[in-house]
């Protein structure tokens, strides 16, 4: 069993010693290692079985530390940082050579985030290097929002799990780039577009083929997930053992024990927090062969939830 606890000093020593530490954040748990150390980065890629053309996000606790690793912080990035950091936002910068090409899949840019999680920021304060931390799951599987999920993915190779309880937001960060006068949205995430628009004009990046690390399937349970109208999907797959991921109420077509409600208050934030943990539960239920869900209201965080549901179902 991988060692876990709230010992920041121990986690810090492990990271300084090229070790791998799972870190809690407000979005999902990350598989952390020294972002400027090739040995640590190689360990992250091989543990996660992640393709090397999928660059890692670097995490730290201050703009000063980011400045040591990037060529410049543009004016708009300062504005975004002031409003949304610490928080679920990742910004792409031009990188300095101190960031190894292995960390960024040979791109001349690097992604940085300052997460909002007290224990993790304390840990970062003790380090003089950023922590590369992709989600702490095997590549392509559902991202972890609790340490139980981390244990479902890994049984060894990790030096320590820093326990921060359940993740408050439950979906990954929003990834932004800065282009002339526009804020380019590379990946939808927990920071919603309505809020980003308050800082500047946004443009959705949709050239999927050239986007590093944008894979069609992602965040997927092992069981096949179908998205659409629940009633007709239940009819089409009536010969299968069906589980339903419901937004705010259970349906009459299937045994209620095989259904999970994301938010009985129809609250999208609650649905977002519960999305991955509900998928983990449905995926591990023995009496279910396939999972059925419908898209949620496509507003606010609902847009991000729908993006993840579609990618899980590909
Ligand atoms: P995650 O797997 O949640 O840690 O997110 C990593 C994702 O961030 C990658 O799959 C890329 O989509 C994106 N990313 C990281 N670094 C860069 C970069 N330099 N340029 C563009 N996207 C990046
Ligand atoms: Mg991930």
Coordinates of C-alpha atoms and ligand atoms in Angstrom, one line a residue:
X1 CA 0.0 0.0 0.0
X2 CA 1.3 3.4 -0.9
X3 CA 2.1 5.6 2.1
X4 CA -0.3 8.5 2.6
X5 CA -0.8 11.3 5.2
X6 CA -0.6 15.0 5.7
X7 CA 3.2 15.3 6.3
X8 CA 4.3 18.2 4.2
X9 CA 8.0 17.9 5.3
X10 CA 8.1 14.3 4.2
X11 CA 6.4 15.1 0.9
X12 CA 8.9 17.9 0.4
X13 CA 11.9 15.6 1.0
X14 CA 10.6 13.0 -1.4
X15 CA 10.2 15.6 -4.2
X16 CA 13.7 17.1 -3.6
X17 CA 15.0 13.5 -3.8
X18 CA 13.5 13.0 -7.4
X19 CA 10.6 11.1 -5.8
X20 CA 6.9 11.1 -6.9
X21 CA 4.3 12.6 -4.6
X22 CA 0.6 12.7 -5.3
X23 CA -0.7 16.1 -4.4
X24 CA -4.3 17.3 -3.7
X25 CA -5.6 20.3 -5.5
X26 CA -9.1 21.9 -5.7
X27 CA -9.5 20.4 -9.2
X28 CA -8.2 16.8 -9.2
X29 CA -5.3 14.9 -7.5
X30 CA -2.0 15.3 -9.4
X31 CA 1.0 12.9 -9.8
X32 CA 3.8 15.3 -8.8
X33 CA 7.5 15.3 -9.5
X34 CA 10.3 17.9 -9.9
X35 CA 9.4 19.7 -13.2
X36 CA 13.1 20.5 -14.0
X37 CA 14.5 17.1 -13.2
X38 CA 14.5 14.6 -16.1
X39 CA 14.6 11.6 -13.8
X40 CA 11.3 12.7 -12.1
X41 CA 9.6 13.6 -15.3
X42 CA 10.5 10.2 -16.9
X43 CA 9.0 8.5 -13.8
X44 CA 5.7 10.5 -14.2
X45 CA 5.4 9.5 -17.9
X46 CA 6.1 5.9 -17.3
X47 CA 3.9 5.5 -14.2
X48 CA 0.9 7.1 -16.0
X49 CA 1.7 5.3 -19.3
X50 CA 1.3 8.8 -20.8
X51 CA 2.5 9.4 -24.4
X52 CA 5.5 11.7 -24.5
X53 CA 3.7 14.1 -26.9
X54 CA 1.3 15.1 -24.1
X55 CA 3.0 18.0 -22.2
X56 CA 2.8 18.4 -18.4
X57 CA 1.5 21.3 -16.4
X58 CA 3.9 22.9 -13.9
X59 CA 2.6 23.9 -10.5
X60 CA 4.0 26.4 -8.0
X61 CA 3.0 29.0 -5.4
X62 CA 3.9 32.4 -6.8
X63 CA 4.3 34.6 -9.9
X64 CA 8.0 35.2 -8.8
X65 CA 8.7 31.5 -9.2
X66 CA 6.9 31.4 -12.5
X67 CA 9.0 34.3 -13.8
X68 CA 12.2 32.3 -13.2
X69 CA 11.0 29.7 -15.7
X70 CA 9.3 31.8 -18.4
X71 CA 10.5 34.6 -20.8
X72 CA 7.9 37.0 -19.8
X73 CA 4.5 37.4 -18.2
X74 CA 2.3 39.4 -20.5
X75 CA 0.0 42.1 -19.1
X76 CA -3.2 40.1 -19.6
X77 CA -1.6 37.2 -17.8
X78 CA -1.0 39.5 -14.8
X79 CA -4.6 40.5 -14.9
X80 CA -5.8 36.9 -15.1
X81 CA -3.4 35.9 -12.3
X82 CA -4.6 38.7 -10.1
X83 CA -8.2 37.6 -10.5
X84 CA -8.0 33.8 -10.7
X85 CA -4.8 32.6 -9.0
X86 CA -4.6 30.6 -6.8
X87 CA -7.3 28.7 -8.7
X88 CA -8.3 26.3 -11.5
X89 CA -6.6 28.2 -14.3
X90 CA -3.5 27.2 -16.3
X91 CA -1.7 29.7 -18.5
X92 CA 0.7 28.9 -21.3
X93 CA 4.0 31.0 -21.4
X94 CA 7.1 31.1 -23.6
X95 CA 9.6 28.9 -21.7
X96 CA 13.1 29.4 -20.5
X97 CA 15.7 26.6 -21.1
X98 CA 15.6 25.7 -17.5
X99 CA 12.4 23.8 -18.2
X100 CA 13.4 20.5 -19.9
X101 CA 12.0 19.8 -23.3
X102 CA 10.8 16.5 -21.9
X103 CA 8.4 18.4 -19.6
X104 CA 6.8 20.3 -22.5
X105 CA 7.0 17.6 -25.2
X106 CA 9.5 19.7 -27.1
X107 CA 7.3 22.8 -27.3
X108 CA 8.9 26.2 -26.7
X109 CA 6.0 27.0 -24.3
X110 CA 5.2 25.8 -20.8
X111 CA 2.0 25.6 -18.9
X112 CA 1.8 26.9 -15.3
X113 CA -0.8 26.9 -12.6
X114 CA -1.0 28.1 -9.0
X115 CA -3.6 25.8 -7.4
X116 CA -5.9 26.7 -4.5
X117 CA -5.2 24.2 -1.8
X118 CA -3.6 25.2 1.4
X119 CA -1.6 22.1 2.2
X120 CA -0.2 21.9 -1.4
X121 CA 0.8 25.6 -1.5
X122 CA 2.6 25.0 1.8
X123 CA 4.5 22.2 0.2
X124 CA 5.3 24.4 -2.9
X125 CA 6.7 27.1 -0.6
X126 CA 9.3 24.7 0.7
X127 CA 10.5 23.9 -2.9
X128 CA 12.7 26.0 -5.2
X129 CA 11.4 24.2 -8.3
X130 CA 8.0 23.8 -9.9
X131 CA 6.1 20.5 -9.6
X132 CA 4.9 18.9 -12.8
X133 CA 1.6 17.2 -12.0
X134 CA -0.7 15.6 -14.5
X135 CA -3.8 13.9 -13.0
X136 CA -3.0 10.9 -10.8
X137 CA -4.6 8.3 -13.0
X138 CA -3.5 5.9 -15.7
X139 CA -3.5 7.8 -19.1
X140 CA -7.1 8.0 -20.5
X141 CA -8.9 6.8 -17.4
X142 CA -11.1 8.8 -15.1
X143 CA -9.3 11.6 -13.2
X144 CA -9.1 11.1 -9.4
X145 CA -10.9 13.3 -6.9
X146 CA -10.0 11.3 -3.8
X147 CA -7.1 9.2 -2.6
X148 CA -9.3 6.1 -3.0
X149 CA -9.3 6.8 -6.7
X150 CA -5.5 7.2 -6.7
X151 CA -5.2 3.8 -5.1
X152 CA -7.5 2.3 -7.8
X153 CA -4.9 3.5 -10.4
X154 CA -1.6 2.8 -8.7
X155 CA -0.3 0.2 -6.3
X156 CA 3.4 1.2 -6.4
X157 CA 6.0 3.6 -7.8
X158 CA 4.6 6.5 -5.8
X159 CA 6.6 7.7 -2.7
X160 CA 3.9 9.4 -0.9
X161 CA 0.3 10.6 -1.2
X162 CA -0.4 13.9 0.4
X163 CA -4.0 13.6 1.7
X164 CA -6.2 16.6 1.1
X165 CA -9.6 14.9 1.3
X166 CA -12.1 15.2 -1.6
X167 CA -11.4 17.7 -4.3
X168 CA -13.7 20.7 -4.0
X169 CA -14.2 21.4 -7.7
X170 CA -13.7 17.9 -9.2
X171 CA -12.8 18.8 -12.8
X172 CA -9.4 19.9 -14.3
X173 CA -8.2 23.4 -14.7
X174 CA -9.1 25.6 -17.7
X175 CA -6.1 26.0 -20.0
X176 CA -5.5 29.4 -21.6
X177 CA -3.0 30.9 -24.0
X178 CA -2.4 34.6 -24.8
X179 CA -2.6 35.6 -28.4
X180 CA -2.3 39.3 -29.4
X181 CA -5.4 40.8 -27.8
X182 CA -7.2 37.5 -27.3
X183 CA -7.4 34.9 -24.6
X184 CA -7.2 31.6 -26.3
X185 CA -9.0 28.7 -24.6
X186 CA -7.1 25.5 -25.1
X187 CA -9.1 23.3 -22.7
X188 CA -12.4 23.9 -20.9
X189 CA -12.2 23.4 -17.2
X190 CA -13.3 24.5 -13.8
X191 CA -12.8 28.2 -14.4
X192 CA -15.9 29.0 -16.5
X193 CA -15.8 31.1 -19.7
X194 CA -18.3 33.6 -18.3
X195 CA -15.6 34.6 -15.7
X196 CA -12.7 34.7 -18.2
X197 CA -14.7 37.0 -20.5
X198 CA -14.6 39.7 -17.7
X199 CA -10.9 40.0 -18.3
X200 CA -10.8 40.0 -22.1
X201 CA -12.1 38.7 -25.4
X202 CA -11.9 34.9 -25.7
X203 CA -11.4 32.6 -28.6
X204 CA -11.9 28.8 -28.5
X205 CA -8.9 26.9 -29.9
X206 CA -10.5 24.2 -32.1
X207 CA -7.7 23.0 -34.3
X208 CA -7.8 19.7 -32.5
X209 CA -5.2 17.9 -34.7
X210 CA -2.4 20.3 -33.9
X211 CA -3.2 20.7 -30.3
X212 CA -0.6 19.0 -28.1
X213 CA -2.1 16.4 -25.8
X214 CA -5.6 16.8 -27.1
X215 CA -6.8 13.2 -27.5
X216 CA -10.4 12.5 -28.5
X217 CA -11.0 9.9 -25.8
X218 CA -10.1 10.8 -22.3
X219 CA -11.5 10.7 -18.8
X220 CA -13.1 7.4 -19.8
X221 CA -14.5 4.6 -17.6
X222 CA -13.7 1.0 -18.7
X223 CA -17.4 0.4 -19.3
X224 CA -18.8 1.9 -22.5
X225 CA -20.6 5.2 -21.8
X226 CA -23.4 6.3 -24.1
X227 CA -24.7 9.9 -24.1
X228 CA -28.1 10.9 -25.4
X229 CA -31.8 10.6 -24.6
X230 CA -32.0 8.3 -21.6
X231 CA -35.4 6.7 -22.5
X232 CA -34.4 5.8 -26.0
X233 CA -30.9 4.6 -25.0
X234 CA -32.5 2.4 -22.4
X235 CA -34.7 0.9 -25.1
X236 CA -31.8 0.4 -27.6
X237 CA -29.7 -1.4 -24.9
X238 CA -32.4 -3.2 -23.1
X239 CA -30.5 -6.5 -23.5
X240 CA -27.6 -5.1 -21.5
X241 CA -27.2 -4.4 -17.7
X242 CA -27.6 -0.7 -17.7
X243 CA -26.4 1.9 -15.1
X244 CA -27.4 5.5 -15.3
X245 CA -25.5 8.7 -14.5
X246 CA -28.4 11.1 -13.8
X247 CA -28.3 14.8 -13.4
X248 CA -30.9 15.5 -10.8
X249 CA -33.3 12.6 -10.6
X250 CA -33.5 8.8 -11.2
X251 CA -35.4 7.2 -14.0
X252 CA -38.2 4.6 -13.9
X253 CA -36.7 2.4 -16.7
X254 CA -33.8 0.9 -14.6
X255 CA -33.3 -0.5 -11.1
X256 CA -32.8 2.7 -8.9
X257 CA -29.7 1.0 -7.2
X258 CA -27.9 1.1 -10.6
X259 CA -28.4 4.9 -10.9
X260 CA -26.3 7.8 -9.4
X261 CA -27.6 11.3 -9.2
X262 CA -25.1 14.1 -9.6
X263 CA -27.0 16.8 -7.8
X264 CA -30.6 16.4 -6.5
X265 CA -30.7 20.1 -6.2
X266 CA -30.0 20.5 -9.9
X267 CA -26.8 22.4 -9.0
X268 CA -24.2 22.3 -11.7
X269 CA -21.3 23.0 -9.3
X270 CA -22.3 20.0 -7.2
X271 CA -22.7 17.9 -10.4
X272 CA -19.1 18.9 -11.4
X273 CA -17.7 18.0 -8.0
X274 CA -19.5 14.5 -8.2
X275 CA -18.9 13.7 -11.8
X276 CA -15.7 11.7 -11.7
X277 CA -16.5 10.0 -8.4
X278 CA -19.8 8.9 -9.8
X279 CA -18.1 7.5 -12.9
X280 CA -15.7 5.6 -10.7
X281 CA -18.6 4.1 -8.7
X282 CA -20.6 3.1 -11.8
X283 CA -17.4 1.7 -13.4
X284 CA -16.8 -0.6 -10.4
X285 CA -20.4 -1.8 -9.9
X286 CA -20.4 -5.5 -10.9
X287 CA -24.1 -5.6 -11.9
X288 CA -23.6 -3.0 -14.7
X289 CA -22.3 -3.6 -18.2
X290 CA -22.8 -0.2 -19.8
X291 CA -23.4 3.4 -18.5
X292 CA -25.9 5.8 -19.9
X293 CA -26.1 9.5 -19.4
X294 CA -27.5 12.6 -21.0
X295 CA -25.8 16.0 -21.4
X296 CA -26.5 18.6 -18.7
X297 CA -27.7 22.2 -19.2
X298 CA -25.0 23.7 -21.4
X299 CA -24.3 26.8 -19.3
X300 CA -21.6 27.8 -16.8
X301 CA -19.7 24.7 -15.6
X302 CA -22.3 22.6 -17.4
X303 CA -20.4 23.4 -20.7
X304 CA -17.3 21.8 -19.1
X305 CA -19.2 18.8 -17.7
X306 CA -20.6 18.2 -21.2
X307 CA -17.1 18.4 -22.8
X308 CA -15.9 15.7 -20.4
X309 CA -19.0 13.5 -20.8
X310 CA -18.5 13.6 -24.6
X311 CA -14.8 12.7 -24.3
X312 CA -15.6 9.9 -21.9
X313 CA -18.1 8.5 -24.3
X314 CA -15.9 8.6 -27.5
Ligands
LIG1 P1 -3.3 17.4 -17.5 O1 -3.2 16.1 -18.2 O2 -4.6 17.7 -16.9 O3 -2.2 17.6 -16.6 O4 -3.2 18.5 -18.7 C1 -2.1 18.6 -19.5 C2 -2.6 19.2 -20.7 O5 -2.2 20.6 -20.7 C3 -1.9 18.6 -21.9 O6 -2.7 17.5 -22.3 C4 -2.0 19.7 -22.9 O7 -3.3 19.6 -23.5 C5 -1.9 21.0 -22.1 N1 -0.6 21.6 -22.1 C6 0.4 21.4 -21.3 N2 1.5 22.1 -21.7 C7 1.1 22.8 -22.8 C8 1.7 23.7 -23.7 N3 3.0 24.1 -23.5 N4 1.0 24.2 -24.7 C9 -0.2 23.8 -24.9 N5 -0.9 22.9 -24.1 C10 -0.3 22.4 -23.1
LIG2 MG1 -5.2 14.1 -17.0

